[in-house]
Amino acid sequence: AIRSSQQRCLRLIDDLLQVFRAEQEGLELVRQPCQLLGIAQEAINTVEPIAAPRQISLVLRQQGSGGMELQGDPFLVQRMIENLLLNAVHHSLRGQRVWLQLSQQDGLCRIEVRDGGQGFPPEQLPLLFQRFGQRGSGSPGAGLGLYLCRLISEAHGGRIRASNLSGGGARVVVELPQQES
């Protein structure tokens, strides 16, 4: 519990620093060819120790074959996926699954994270990706994770959006161009 709390505090501090730097100087991308599948697997490895005590399974699916080549900043893309997964884990019930699905089409890499929680309050959907936007009252977090995800996706020339699933739960989709625009 102490280690988990310490990691959460360190993550919050790092989120604050990333957001501050991004707002002051813009996000500095270190673009390089990278494999989205490998980045996603690393993100899952990072988040699994947080999900495991709550018996939440992280499931990675990939449509198509190959590693999904992307011209981007692997550190920031991994950070974005970790934030999306953590958000989904924190809003899932014990024993549920969080799905991370990767696909590519028309020069875009698509990252989709789905959970089986309560979904987003409809009135908060327009505010989710704003600084200090929260996903419901009593939610854990400082409201910076999804904002940072938006900054990272936009710095890569991509976009991010969220919706509720018809059977319950939430979905966040990020689309990133495979090549620098």
PDB file of N, CA and C in Angstrom, residues 54-154:
ATOM      1  N   ARG A  54      -6.787  -5.415  -7.462  1.00  0.00           N
ATOM      2  CA  ARG A  54      -8.239  -5.240  -7.627  1.00  0.00           C
ATOM      3  C   ARG A  54      -8.822  -6.304  -8.544  1.00  0.00           C
ATOM      4  N   GLN A  55      -7.986  -7.269  -8.916  1.00  0.00           N
ATOM      5  CA  GLN A  55      -8.395  -8.369  -9.798  1.00  0.00           C
ATOM      6  C   GLN A  55      -8.965  -7.863 -11.114  1.00  0.00           C
ATOM      7  N   ILE A  56      -8.355  -6.799 -11.622  1.00  0.00           N
ATOM      8  CA  ILE A  56      -8.747  -6.243 -12.915  1.00  0.00           C
ATOM      9  C   ILE A  56      -7.751  -6.745 -13.944  1.00  0.00           C
ATOM     10  N   SER A  57      -8.273  -7.353 -15.002  1.00  0.00           N
ATOM     11  CA  SER A  57      -7.430  -7.890 -16.073  1.00  0.00           C
ATOM     12  C   SER A  57      -7.256  -6.838 -17.154  1.00  0.00           C
ATOM     13  N   LEU A  58      -6.025  -6.698 -17.628  1.00  0.00           N
ATOM     14  CA  LEU A  58      -5.730  -5.817 -18.749  1.00  0.00           C
ATOM     15  C   LEU A  58      -5.565  -6.692 -19.983  1.00  0.00           C
ATOM     16  N   VAL A  59      -6.368  -6.431 -21.001  1.00  0.00           N
ATOM     17  CA  VAL A  59      -6.381  -7.258 -22.203  1.00  0.00           C
ATOM     18  C   VAL A  59      -5.933  -6.411 -23.391  1.00  0.00           C
ATOM     19  N   LEU A  60      -4.895  -6.879 -24.072  1.00  0.00           N
ATOM     20  CA  LEU A  60      -4.372  -6.190 -25.253  1.00  0.00           C
ATOM     21  C   LEU A  60      -4.806  -6.946 -26.490  1.00  0.00           C
ATOM     22  N   ARG A  61      -5.425  -6.230 -27.415  1.00  0.00           N
ATOM     23  CA  ARG A  61      -5.826  -6.795 -28.705  1.00  0.00           C
ATOM     24  C   ARG A  61      -5.237  -5.940 -29.808  1.00  0.00           C
ATOM     25  N   GLN A  62      -4.896  -6.617 -30.895  1.00  0.00           N
ATOM     26  CA  GLN A  62      -4.370  -5.905 -32.053  1.00  0.00           C
ATOM     27  C   GLN A  62      -5.100  -6.376 -33.293  1.00  0.00           C
ATOM     28  N   GLN A  63      -5.614  -5.439 -34.064  1.00  0.00           N
ATOM     29  CA  GLN A  63      -6.210  -5.778 -35.349  1.00  0.00           C
ATOM     30  C   GLN A  63      -5.130  -5.640 -36.403  1.00  0.00           C
ATOM     31  N   GLY A  64      -4.960  -6.660 -37.185  1.00  0.00           N
ATOM     32  CA  GLY A  64      -3.920  -6.644 -38.207  1.00  0.00           C
ATOM     33  C   GLY A  64      -2.648  -7.264 -37.661  1.00  0.00           C
ATOM     34  N   SER A  65      -1.644  -7.290 -38.502  1.00  0.00           N
ATOM     35  CA  SER A  65      -0.381  -7.908 -38.102  1.00  0.00           C
ATOM     36  C   SER A  65       0.720  -6.861 -38.069  1.00  0.00           C
ATOM     37  N   GLY A  66       1.849  -7.238 -37.528  1.00  0.00           N
ATOM     38  CA  GLY A  66       2.990  -6.321 -37.443  1.00  0.00           C
ATOM     39  C   GLY A  66       2.966  -5.531 -36.163  1.00  0.00           C
ATOM     40  N   GLY A  67       4.021  -4.767 -35.963  1.00  0.00           N
ATOM     41  CA  GLY A  67       4.160  -4.012 -34.724  1.00  0.00           C
ATOM     42  C   GLY A  67       3.539  -2.648 -34.751  1.00  0.00           C
ATOM     43  N   MET A  68       2.952  -2.259 -35.875  1.00  0.00           N
ATOM     44  CA  MET A  68       2.333  -0.949 -36.055  1.00  0.00           C
ATOM     45  C   MET A  68       3.366   0.157 -35.919  1.00  0.00           C
ATOM     46  N   GLU A  69       4.076   0.381 -36.956  1.00  0.00           N
ATOM     47  CA  GLU A  69       5.124   1.406 -36.995  1.00  0.00           C
ATOM     48  C   GLU A  69       4.502   2.801 -36.851  1.00  0.00           C
ATOM     49  N   LEU A  70       5.128   3.597 -36.012  1.00  0.00           N
ATOM     50  CA  LEU A  70       4.666   4.952 -35.743  1.00  0.00           C
ATOM     51  C   LEU A  70       5.880   5.859 -35.657  1.00  0.00           C
ATOM     52  N   GLN A  71       5.790   7.042 -36.237  1.00  0.00           N
ATOM     53  CA  GLN A  71       6.842   8.040 -36.106  1.00  0.00           C
ATOM     54  C   GLN A  71       6.418   8.956 -34.962  1.00  0.00           C
ATOM     55  N   GLY A  72       6.969   8.710 -33.767  1.00  0.00           N
ATOM     56  CA  GLY A  72       6.526   9.479 -32.613  1.00  0.00           C
ATOM     57  C   GLY A  72       7.511   9.396 -31.471  1.00  0.00           C
ATOM     58  N   ASP A  73       7.123   9.955 -30.360  1.00  0.00           N
ATOM     59  CA  ASP A  73       7.943   9.936 -29.157  1.00  0.00           C
ATOM     60  C   ASP A  73       7.494   8.745 -28.313  1.00  0.00           C
ATOM     61  N   PRO A  74       8.290   7.671 -28.266  1.00  0.00           N
ATOM     62  CA  PRO A  74       7.838   6.462 -27.569  1.00  0.00           C
ATOM     63  C   PRO A  74       7.579   6.682 -26.081  1.00  0.00           C
ATOM     64  N   PHE A  75       8.368   7.532 -25.430  1.00  0.00           N
ATOM     65  CA  PHE A  75       8.160   7.796 -24.001  1.00  0.00           C
ATOM     66  C   PHE A  75       6.800   8.444 -23.767  1.00  0.00           C
ATOM     67  N   LEU A  76       6.475   9.454 -24.562  1.00  0.00           N
ATOM     68  CA  LEU A  76       5.208  10.162 -24.372  1.00  0.00           C
ATOM     69  C   LEU A  76       4.009   9.314 -24.788  1.00  0.00           C
ATOM     70  N   VAL A  77       4.152   8.532 -25.852  1.00  0.00           N
ATOM     71  CA  VAL A  77       3.049   7.659 -26.269  1.00  0.00           C
ATOM     72  C   VAL A  77       2.788   6.616 -25.181  1.00  0.00           C
ATOM     73  N   GLN A  78       3.857   6.053 -24.610  1.00  0.00           N
ATOM     74  CA  GLN A  78       3.675   5.094 -23.520  1.00  0.00           C
ATOM     75  C   GLN A  78       3.006   5.765 -22.332  1.00  0.00           C
ATOM     76  N   ARG A  79       3.424   6.965 -22.018  1.00  0.00           N
ATOM     77  CA  ARG A  79       2.833   7.705 -20.897  1.00  0.00           C
ATOM     78  C   ARG A  79       1.346   7.926 -21.119  1.00  0.00           C
ATOM     79  N   MET A  80       0.976   8.263 -22.347  1.00  0.00           N
ATOM     80  CA  MET A  80      -0.424   8.489 -22.680  1.00  0.00           C
ATOM     81  C   MET A  80      -1.229   7.192 -22.489  1.00  0.00           C
ATOM     82  N   ILE A  81      -0.708   6.081 -22.989  1.00  0.00           N
ATOM     83  CA  ILE A  81      -1.421   4.804 -22.845  1.00  0.00           C
ATOM     84  C   ILE A  81      -1.529   4.419 -21.369  1.00  0.00           C
ATOM     85  N   GLU A  82      -0.460   4.610 -20.607  1.00  0.00           N
ATOM     86  CA  GLU A  82      -0.506   4.316 -19.170  1.00  0.00           C
ATOM     87  C   GLU A  82      -1.587   5.144 -18.484  1.00  0.00           C
ATOM     88  N   ASN A  83      -1.657   6.425 -18.796  1.00  0.00           N
ATOM     89  CA  ASN A  83      -2.673   7.288 -18.183  1.00  0.00           C
ATOM     90  C   ASN A  83      -4.075   6.807 -18.533  1.00  0.00           C
ATOM     91  N   LEU A  84      -4.288   6.416 -19.786  1.00  0.00           N
ATOM     92  CA  LEU A  84      -5.606   5.923 -20.189  1.00  0.00           C
ATOM     93  C   LEU A  84      -5.956   4.629 -19.464  1.00  0.00           C
ATOM     94  N   LEU A  85      -4.976   3.731 -19.360  1.00  0.00           N
ATOM     95  CA  LEU A  85      -5.213   2.471 -18.656  1.00  0.00           C
ATOM     96  C   LEU A  85      -5.487   2.705 -17.168  1.00  0.00           C
ATOM     97  N   LEU A  86      -4.685   3.565 -16.543  1.00  0.00           N
ATOM     98  CA  LEU A  86      -4.885   3.856 -15.119  1.00  0.00           C
ATOM     99  C   LEU A  86      -6.264   4.454 -14.864  1.00  0.00           C
ATOM    100  N   ASN A  87      -6.675   5.341 -15.733  1.00  0.00           N
ATOM    101  CA  ASN A  87      -7.996   5.946 -15.597  1.00  0.00           C
ATOM    102  C   ASN A  87      -9.072   4.866 -15.678  1.00  0.00           C
ATOM    103  N   ALA A  88      -8.928   3.950 -16.629  1.00  0.00           N
ATOM    104  CA  ALA A  88      -9.906   2.868 -16.783  1.00  0.00           C
ATOM    105  C   ALA A  88      -9.886   1.933 -15.572  1.00  0.00           C
ATOM    106  N   VAL A  89      -8.703   1.613 -15.065  1.00  0.00           N
ATOM    107  CA  VAL A  89      -8.585   0.736 -13.897  1.00  0.00           C
ATOM    108  C   VAL A  89      -9.261   1.379 -12.685  1.00  0.00           C
ATOM    109  N   HIS A  90      -9.031   2.653 -12.478  1.00  0.00           N
ATOM    110  CA  HIS A  90      -9.593   3.338 -11.312  1.00  0.00           C
ATOM    111  C   HIS A  90     -11.115   3.420 -11.363  1.00  0.00           C
ATOM    112  N   HIS A  91     -11.689   3.268 -12.553  1.00  0.00           N
ATOM    113  CA  HIS A  91     -13.143   3.372 -12.677  1.00  0.00           C
ATOM    114  C   HIS A  91     -13.796   2.033 -12.981  1.00  0.00           C
ATOM    115  N   SER A  92     -13.052   0.961 -12.829  1.00  0.00           N
ATOM    116  CA  SER A  92     -13.586  -0.385 -13.032  1.00  0.00           C
ATOM    117  C   SER A  92     -13.855  -1.037 -11.680  1.00  0.00           C
ATOM    118  N   LEU A  93     -14.772  -1.955 -11.694  1.00  0.00           N
ATOM    119  CA  LEU A  93     -15.087  -2.706 -10.491  1.00  0.00           C
ATOM    120  C   LEU A  93     -14.173  -3.923 -10.388  1.00  0.00           C
ATOM    121  N   ARG A  94     -14.030  -4.411  -9.185  1.00  0.00           N
ATOM    122  CA  ARG A  94     -13.206  -5.597  -8.938  1.00  0.00           C
ATOM    123  C   ARG A  94     -13.627  -6.726  -9.879  1.00  0.00           C
ATOM    124  N   GLY A  95     -12.633  -7.363 -10.482  1.00  0.00           N
ATOM    125  CA  GLY A  95     -12.878  -8.514 -11.339  1.00  0.00           C
ATOM    126  C   GLY A  95     -13.222  -8.185 -12.783  1.00  0.00           C
ATOM    127  N   GLN A  96     -13.297  -6.920 -13.127  1.00  0.00           N
ATOM    128  CA  GLN A  96     -13.620  -6.550 -14.509  1.00  0.00           C
ATOM    129  C   GLN A  96     -12.379  -6.558 -15.389  1.00  0.00           C
ATOM    130  N   ARG A  97     -12.596  -6.328 -16.671  1.00  0.00           N
ATOM    131  CA  ARG A  97     -11.506  -6.241 -17.643  1.00  0.00           C
ATOM    132  C   ARG A  97     -11.414  -4.821 -18.187  1.00  0.00           C
ATOM    133  N   VAL A  98     -10.189  -4.434 -18.507  1.00  0.00           N
ATOM    134  CA  VAL A  98      -9.925  -3.200 -19.233  1.00  0.00           C
ATOM    135  C   VAL A  98      -9.300  -3.625 -20.553  1.00  0.00           C
ATOM    136  N   TRP A  99      -9.864  -3.141 -21.640  1.00  0.00           N
ATOM    137  CA  TRP A  99      -9.432  -3.543 -22.978  1.00  0.00           C
ATOM    138  C   TRP A  99      -8.591  -2.429 -23.609  1.00  0.00           C
ATOM    139  N   LEU A 100      -7.473  -2.816 -24.167  1.00  0.00           N
ATOM    140  CA  LEU A 100      -6.626  -1.919 -24.959  1.00  0.00           C
ATOM    141  C   LEU A 100      -6.560  -2.521 -26.348  1.00  0.00           C
ATOM    142  N   GLN A 101      -7.130  -1.825 -27.315  1.00  0.00           N
ATOM    143  CA  GLN A 101      -7.159  -2.334 -28.682  1.00  0.00           C
ATOM    144  C   GLN A 101      -6.385  -1.403 -29.601  1.00  0.00           C
ATOM    145  N   LEU A 102      -5.518  -1.991 -30.414  1.00  0.00           N
ATOM    146  CA  LEU A 102      -4.714  -1.252 -31.376  1.00  0.00           C
ATOM    147  C   LEU A 102      -5.152  -1.623 -32.786  1.00  0.00           C
ATOM    148  N   SER A 103      -5.208  -0.636 -33.645  1.00  0.00           N
ATOM    149  CA  SER A 103      -5.502  -0.890 -35.053  1.00  0.00           C
ATOM    150  C   SER A 103      -4.880   0.221 -35.879  1.00  0.00           C
ATOM    151  N   GLN A 104      -4.809  -0.016 -37.176  1.00  0.00           N
ATOM    152  CA  GLN A 104      -4.314   1.029 -38.073  1.00  0.00           C
ATOM    153  C   GLN A 104      -5.136   1.020 -39.340  1.00  0.00           C
ATOM    154  N   GLN A 105      -5.357   2.227 -39.859  1.00  0.00           N
ATOM    155  CA  GLN A 105      -6.141   2.370 -41.077  1.00  0.00           C
ATOM    156  C   GLN A 105      -5.909   3.772 -41.635  1.00  0.00           C
ATOM    157  N   ASP A 106      -5.763   3.833 -42.935  1.00  0.00           N
ATOM    158  CA  ASP A 106      -5.631   5.120 -43.636  1.00  0.00           C
ATOM    159  C   ASP A 106      -4.538   6.007 -43.050  1.00  0.00           C
ATOM    160  N   GLY A 107      -3.390   5.418 -42.715  1.00  0.00           N
ATOM    161  CA  GLY A 107      -2.262   6.190 -42.202  1.00  0.00           C
ATOM    162  C   GLY A 107      -2.377   6.607 -40.753  1.00  0.00           C
ATOM    163  N   LEU A 108      -3.361   6.062 -40.040  1.00  0.00           N
ATOM    164  CA  LEU A 108      -3.550   6.396 -38.628  1.00  0.00           C
ATOM    165  C   LEU A 108      -3.384   5.157 -37.767  1.00  0.00           C
ATOM    166  N   CYS A 109      -2.744   5.338 -36.622  1.00  0.00           N
ATOM    167  CA  CYS A 109      -2.731   4.315 -35.582  1.00  0.00           C
ATOM    168  C   CYS A 109      -3.826   4.689 -34.603  1.00  0.00           C
ATOM    169  N   ARG A 110      -4.642   3.701 -34.280  1.00  0.00           N
ATOM    170  CA  ARG A 110      -5.772   3.935 -33.370  1.00  0.00           C
ATOM    171  C   ARG A 110      -5.539   3.158 -32.081  1.00  0.00           C
ATOM    172  N   ILE A 111      -5.675   3.858 -30.967  1.00  0.00           N
ATOM    173  CA  ILE A 111      -5.537   3.286 -29.630  1.00  0.00           C
ATOM    174  C   ILE A 111      -6.886   3.459 -28.951  1.00  0.00           C
ATOM    175  N   GLU A 112      -7.492   2.347 -28.547  1.00  0.00           N
ATOM    176  CA  GLU A 112      -8.802   2.413 -27.904  1.00  0.00           C
ATOM    177  C   GLU A 112      -8.723   1.713 -26.552  1.00  0.00           C
ATOM    178  N   VAL A 113      -9.168   2.402 -25.511  1.00  0.00           N
ATOM    179  CA  VAL A 113      -9.215   1.844 -24.163  1.00  0.00           C
ATOM    180  C   VAL A 113     -10.674   1.845 -23.717  1.00  0.00           C
ATOM    181  N   ARG A 114     -11.145   0.663 -23.287  1.00  0.00           N
ATOM    182  CA  ARG A 114     -12.529   0.503 -22.825  1.00  0.00           C
ATOM    183  C   ARG A 114     -12.542  -0.109 -21.431  1.00  0.00           C
ATOM    184  N   ASP A 115     -13.498   0.339 -20.631  1.00  0.00           N
ATOM    185  CA  ASP A 115     -13.672  -0.256 -19.301  1.00  0.00           C
ATOM    186  C   ASP A 115     -15.138  -0.588 -19.094  1.00  0.00           C
ATOM    187  N   GLY A 116     -15.421  -1.293 -18.022  1.00  0.00           N
ATOM    188  CA  GLY A 116     -16.787  -1.698 -17.706  1.00  0.00           C
ATOM    189  C   GLY A 116     -17.356  -0.955 -16.524  1.00  0.00           C
ATOM    190  N   GLY A 117     -16.809   0.210 -16.236  1.00  0.00           N
ATOM    191  CA  GLY A 117     -17.276   0.994 -15.097  1.00  0.00           C
ATOM    192  C   GLY A 117     -18.613   1.662 -15.370  1.00  0.00           C
ATOM    193  N   GLN A 118     -18.861   2.767 -14.696  1.00  0.00           N
ATOM    194  CA  GLN A 118     -20.146   3.463 -14.809  1.00  0.00           C
ATOM    195  C   GLN A 118     -20.216   4.387 -16.018  1.00  0.00           C
ATOM    196  N   GLY A 119     -19.100   4.593 -16.682  1.00  0.00           N
ATOM    197  CA  GLY A 119     -19.103   5.523 -17.814  1.00  0.00           C
ATOM    198  C   GLY A 119     -18.900   6.955 -17.336  1.00  0.00           C
ATOM    199  N   PHE A 120     -18.895   7.856 -18.281  1.00  0.00           N
ATOM    200  CA  PHE A 120     -18.698   9.274 -17.996  1.00  0.00           C
ATOM    201  C   PHE A 120     -20.045   9.922 -17.708  1.00  0.00           C
ATOM    202  N   PRO A 121     -20.128  10.777 -16.705  1.00  0.00           N
ATOM    203  CA  PRO A 121     -21.353  11.563 -16.561  1.00  0.00           C
ATOM    204  C   PRO A 121     -21.520  12.404 -17.832  1.00  0.00           C
ATOM    205  N   PRO A 122     -22.672  12.351 -18.482  1.00  0.00           N
ATOM    206  CA  PRO A 122     -22.849  13.037 -19.776  1.00  0.00           C
ATOM    207  C   PRO A 122     -22.460  14.517 -19.752  1.00  0.00           C
ATOM    208  N   GLU A 123     -22.748  15.186 -18.633  1.00  0.00           N
ATOM    209  CA  GLU A 123     -22.427  16.621 -18.561  1.00  0.00           C
ATOM    210  C   GLU A 123     -20.924  16.869 -18.497  1.00  0.00           C
ATOM    211  N   GLN A 124     -20.141  15.838 -18.170  1.00  0.00           N
ATOM    212  CA  GLN A 124     -18.692  16.013 -18.072  1.00  0.00           C
ATOM    213  C   GLN A 124     -17.948  15.648 -19.346  1.00  0.00           C
ATOM    214  N   LEU A 125     -18.613  15.010 -20.297  1.00  0.00           N
ATOM    215  CA  LEU A 125     -17.929  14.615 -21.537  1.00  0.00           C
ATOM    216  C   LEU A 125     -17.200  15.785 -22.208  1.00  0.00           C
ATOM    217  N   PRO A 126     -17.821  16.966 -22.319  1.00  0.00           N
ATOM    218  CA  PRO A 126     -17.101  18.065 -22.974  1.00  0.00           C
ATOM    219  C   PRO A 126     -15.902  18.587 -22.179  1.00  0.00           C
ATOM    220  N   LEU A 127     -15.821  18.263 -20.889  1.00  0.00           N
ATOM    221  CA  LEU A 127     -14.771  18.803 -20.020  1.00  0.00           C
ATOM    222  C   LEU A 127     -13.641  17.817 -19.741  1.00  0.00           C
ATOM    223  N   LEU A 128     -13.773  16.585 -20.186  1.00  0.00           N
ATOM    224  CA  LEU A 128     -12.839  15.526 -19.796  1.00  0.00           C
ATOM    225  C   LEU A 128     -11.380  15.837 -20.084  1.00  0.00           C
ATOM    226  N   PHE A 129     -11.108  16.455 -21.213  1.00  0.00           N
ATOM    227  CA  PHE A 129      -9.726  16.648 -21.636  1.00  0.00           C
ATOM    228  C   PHE A 129      -9.203  18.046 -21.316  1.00  0.00           C
ATOM    229  N   GLN A 130      -9.923  18.750 -20.442  1.00  0.00           N
ATOM    230  CA  GLN A 130      -9.450  20.046 -19.977  1.00  0.00           C
ATOM    231  C   GLN A 130      -8.652  19.864 -18.694  1.00  0.00           C
ATOM    232  N   ARG A 131      -7.795  20.816 -18.428  1.00  0.00           N
ATOM    233  CA  ARG A 131      -6.991  20.752 -17.207  1.00  0.00           C
ATOM    234  C   ARG A 131      -7.915  20.738 -15.990  1.00  0.00           C
ATOM    235  N   PHE A 132      -7.619  19.838 -15.075  1.00  0.00           N
ATOM    236  CA  PHE A 132      -8.367  19.620 -13.842  1.00  0.00           C
ATOM    237  C   PHE A 132      -9.788  19.131 -14.085  1.00  0.00           C
ATOM    238  N   GLY A 133     -10.051  18.621 -15.296  1.00  0.00           N
ATOM    239  CA  GLY A 133     -11.348  17.995 -15.565  1.00  0.00           C
ATOM    240  C   GLY A 133     -11.391  16.653 -14.855  1.00  0.00           C
ATOM    241  N   GLN A 134     -12.485  16.329 -14.225  1.00  0.00           N
ATOM    242  CA  GLN A 134     -12.588  15.072 -13.471  1.00  0.00           C
ATOM    243  C   GLN A 134     -13.699  14.228 -14.052  1.00  0.00           C
ATOM    244  N   ARG A 135     -13.586  12.942 -13.809  1.00  0.00           N
ATOM    245  CA  ARG A 135     -14.565  11.990 -14.325  1.00  0.00           C
ATOM    246  C   ARG A 135     -15.546  11.605 -13.228  1.00  0.00           C
ATOM    247  N   GLY A 136     -16.232  12.525 -12.684  1.00  0.00           N
ATOM    248  CA  GLY A 136     -17.239  12.186 -11.674  1.00  0.00           C
ATOM    249  C   GLY A 136     -16.817  12.620 -10.287  1.00  0.00           C
ATOM    250  N   SER A 137     -17.773  12.843  -9.448  1.00  0.00           N
ATOM    251  CA  SER A 137     -17.478  13.274  -8.089  1.00  0.00           C
ATOM    252  C   SER A 137     -16.891  12.114  -7.303  1.00  0.00           C
ATOM    253  N   GLY A 138     -15.932  12.414  -6.478  1.00  0.00           N
ATOM    254  CA  GLY A 138     -15.293  11.390  -5.674  1.00  0.00           C
ATOM    255  C   GLY A 138     -14.298  10.548  -6.443  1.00  0.00           C
ATOM    256  N   SER A 139     -13.996  10.935  -7.680  1.00  0.00           N
ATOM    257  CA  SER A 139     -13.047  10.170  -8.490  1.00  0.00           C
ATOM    258  C   SER A 139     -11.636  10.394  -7.991  1.00  0.00           C
ATOM    259  N   PRO A 140     -10.810   9.352  -8.049  1.00  0.00           N
ATOM    260  CA  PRO A 140      -9.415   9.552  -7.680  1.00  0.00           C
ATOM    261  C   PRO A 140      -8.707  10.368  -8.759  1.00  0.00           C
ATOM    262  N   GLY A 141      -7.650  11.034  -8.386  1.00  0.00           N
ATOM    263  CA  GLY A 141      -6.851  11.763  -9.362  1.00  0.00           C
ATOM    264  C   GLY A 141      -7.053  13.258  -9.264  1.00  0.00           C
ATOM    265  N   ALA A 142      -6.159  13.955  -9.960  1.00  0.00           N
ATOM    266  CA  ALA A 142      -6.166  15.414  -9.908  1.00  0.00           C
ATOM    267  C   ALA A 142      -6.780  16.044 -11.154  1.00  0.00           C
ATOM    268  N   GLY A 143      -7.237  15.237 -12.089  1.00  0.00           N
ATOM    269  CA  GLY A 143      -7.812  15.796 -13.299  1.00  0.00           C
ATOM    270  C   GLY A 143      -6.768  16.243 -14.298  1.00  0.00           C
ATOM    271  N   LEU A 144      -5.581  15.649 -14.235  1.00  0.00           N
ATOM    272  CA  LEU A 144      -4.514  16.012 -15.171  1.00  0.00           C
ATOM    273  C   LEU A 144      -4.216  14.910 -16.185  1.00  0.00           C
ATOM    274  N   GLY A 145      -4.550  13.669 -15.879  1.00  0.00           N
ATOM    275  CA  GLY A 145      -4.178  12.547 -16.735  1.00  0.00           C
ATOM    276  C   GLY A 145      -4.749  12.641 -18.135  1.00  0.00           C
ATOM    277  N   LEU A 146      -6.059  12.865 -18.257  1.00  0.00           N
ATOM    278  CA  LEU A 146      -6.671  12.957 -19.581  1.00  0.00           C
ATOM    279  C   LEU A 146      -6.259  14.238 -20.299  1.00  0.00           C
ATOM    280  N   TYR A 147      -6.025  15.291 -19.535  1.00  0.00           N
ATOM    281  CA  TYR A 147      -5.527  16.540 -20.128  1.00  0.00           C
ATOM    282  C   TYR A 147      -4.150  16.312 -20.747  1.00  0.00           C
ATOM    283  N   LEU A 148      -3.279  15.628 -20.016  1.00  0.00           N
ATOM    284  CA  LEU A 148      -1.952  15.317 -20.534  1.00  0.00           C
ATOM    285  C   LEU A 148      -2.058  14.408 -21.764  1.00  0.00           C
ATOM    286  N   CYS A 149      -2.992  13.477 -21.750  1.00  0.00           N
ATOM    287  CA  CYS A 149      -3.215  12.617 -22.925  1.00  0.00           C
ATOM    288  C   CYS A 149      -3.588  13.463 -24.146  1.00  0.00           C
ATOM    289  N   ARG A 150      -4.437  14.458 -23.927  1.00  0.00           N
ATOM    290  CA  ARG A 150      -4.810  15.345 -25.032  1.00  0.00           C
ATOM    291  C   ARG A 150      -3.597  16.106 -25.558  1.00  0.00           C
ATOM    292  N   LEU A 151      -2.780  16.631 -24.649  1.00  0.00           N
ATOM    293  CA  LEU A 151      -1.591  17.371 -25.075  1.00  0.00           C
ATOM    294  C   LEU A 151      -0.651  16.476 -25.883  1.00  0.00           C
ATOM    295  N   ILE A 152      -0.475  15.242 -25.438  1.00  0.00           N
ATOM    296  CA  ILE A 152       0.419  14.311 -26.129  1.00  0.00           C
ATOM    297  C   ILE A 152      -0.136  13.955 -27.503  1.00  0.00           C
ATOM    298  N   SER A 153      -1.432  13.653 -27.569  1.00  0.00           N
ATOM    299  CA  SER A 153      -2.016  13.288 -28.865  1.00  0.00           C
ATOM    300  C   SER A 153      -1.951  14.464 -29.842  1.00  0.00           C
ATOM    301  N   GLU A 154      -2.242  15.659 -29.381  1.00  0.00           N
ATOM    302  CA  GLU A 154      -2.196  16.838 -30.260  1.00  0.00           C
ATOM    303  C   GLU A 154      -0.769  17.156 -30.691  1.00  0.00           C
TER     304      GLU A 154
END
